[in-house]
Amino acid sequence: MTFYTDPDDDRYILFYHINGEPLIRNKKIVPERLEKNVENVSMIIENYDFLSPFKDIIIKNIFGKRETKIMGILNATPDSFFPGSRVGSDDKIYEMLEEKPDIIDIGGESTRPGSSEVDPETEIKRLEGVLNILKSYNIKISIDSRHYRVIEALLKRYDIDYINDISGFIDKRMIKIASEYKKKCIVMHMRGEPQNMNKFTDYDDIFFEINAFFFDRIKNMINSGIEPENIIIDPGIGFSKNYEQNIKLIKSPWSFAFGFKTLYGTSRKRFIGKITGNDVNKRLGGTIATSIYLAMNNVDILRVHDVSENRSAIELYKMLVT
């Protein structure tokens, strides 16, 4: 039996993609450390069987023409890590609208490392202040919340397109709501809670373990009535990952969940500061570098603070290389 573990080896990539099915099914290609773990190998094969009916959608996502969407960030919070994203007045909302993002993602609870949890009532009140303005505009809206009570309350009153759950739809009630309202679901990987997530950065094989998490979530969501095309994968850059792990995940955006659509959020995050030495207010250049790389590698959605700068850089780069 042959084993490959180098993420830069093209043969290793087959482990994570549907065109590697025959190799995996015959156990010709699996991570070295799984050689004695038949349970994990069986889990991979089982997921191939489960995803088989959705192959057409998955193959379309992998090989079809993909246009990267830009998601602009608005934080209706007083403590989000980048002050420039905080909605201190209505002017910030109108500024975002002028930048014409494809989607606006609104958060009512800071999830930066060490942040405190916000009660649902406070979160709803914060989000309603932004939604009451946005409802008059033709713009796709995403709500960034891990609390089903928040999503449930807002869906009854507002036209929301995406549910962005950093806890990865662990709560079955969140899955039920998403299925009932037929909303697009952004499933993020994170270990622990924002308050303690930096304690959980020890992985044997980060790609395998994140994919195992996604497979479990995807299976539960599809079995609960959520359409595969409404599922978007977010590896959770900066959430329970250290600097080296973040870089590895950014370098290999094709390594996740068998062709389901992907979202990356790298904007102004700490790993950029570690590379450049810049504080959060001076990390736009580093953000743009990651955005160009990810867009050229067919990531479907980029979640950013600076919409027009990222979009312009991506468009110009594409023009220069095509």
C-alpha angles and dihedrals in degrees: 000000000000123000131193126191106163109110089205091059113097090218089060090055089062088068089068101042135073093238087067092065099111092049093049095042090053090043092239093132125033133129112283095239090059094061092104096033104086090169093064093045089050090051090057093049091046090054091053088055091048094049095044095094089056096049094116092057092044095048090048089054092049100043105019126098108279128194117197113235122212117226115198120213124229118176117198088195136103095221111042112140095248112054091201091069095053118108100229092158140001088265090075090057092050091047090055091049090053090057089060102220117188089234134012116215114203123196128190097183127054112233099183115133111291095011121148123245117254122218115247094245092057091044092051092049092051093048094046090059090062097037093054088065099038094050089076092059133075098240134127110248130207124189116212104209139127094198117093092203089061094049093044093052094047096045089059091058109026141047102247123175105187136035109207108195116181090192089063099243092293089149109082089208089063090052090050092052093047091050094046093051094036094230130165111257127213107202112198127193117230136147119218121345131305087260094061108011094115089068091065105063099114111113130167091202112000096195094049094045095048091047091049087054092049094047090054092049094044092050093051092046096048091045087053093055104267111140115239091233088060093059119095123183124221116184090204106240108211094013111112090334130110127222096273093046092050091053092048092051093048092049092054109041091152091066100085138098106328102285102321112146116274137217125192128194111193098138113144092330127162097259088064089055090051090056099040102027089232127135121236093275092059101045099095093102092053091047092053091051091056092043093055092048094048094045091051088052092055101255105167102215132023115198107210143162095217108052105174095043093051094043093049093049093050094047093049093047092050090051091052096050101040 
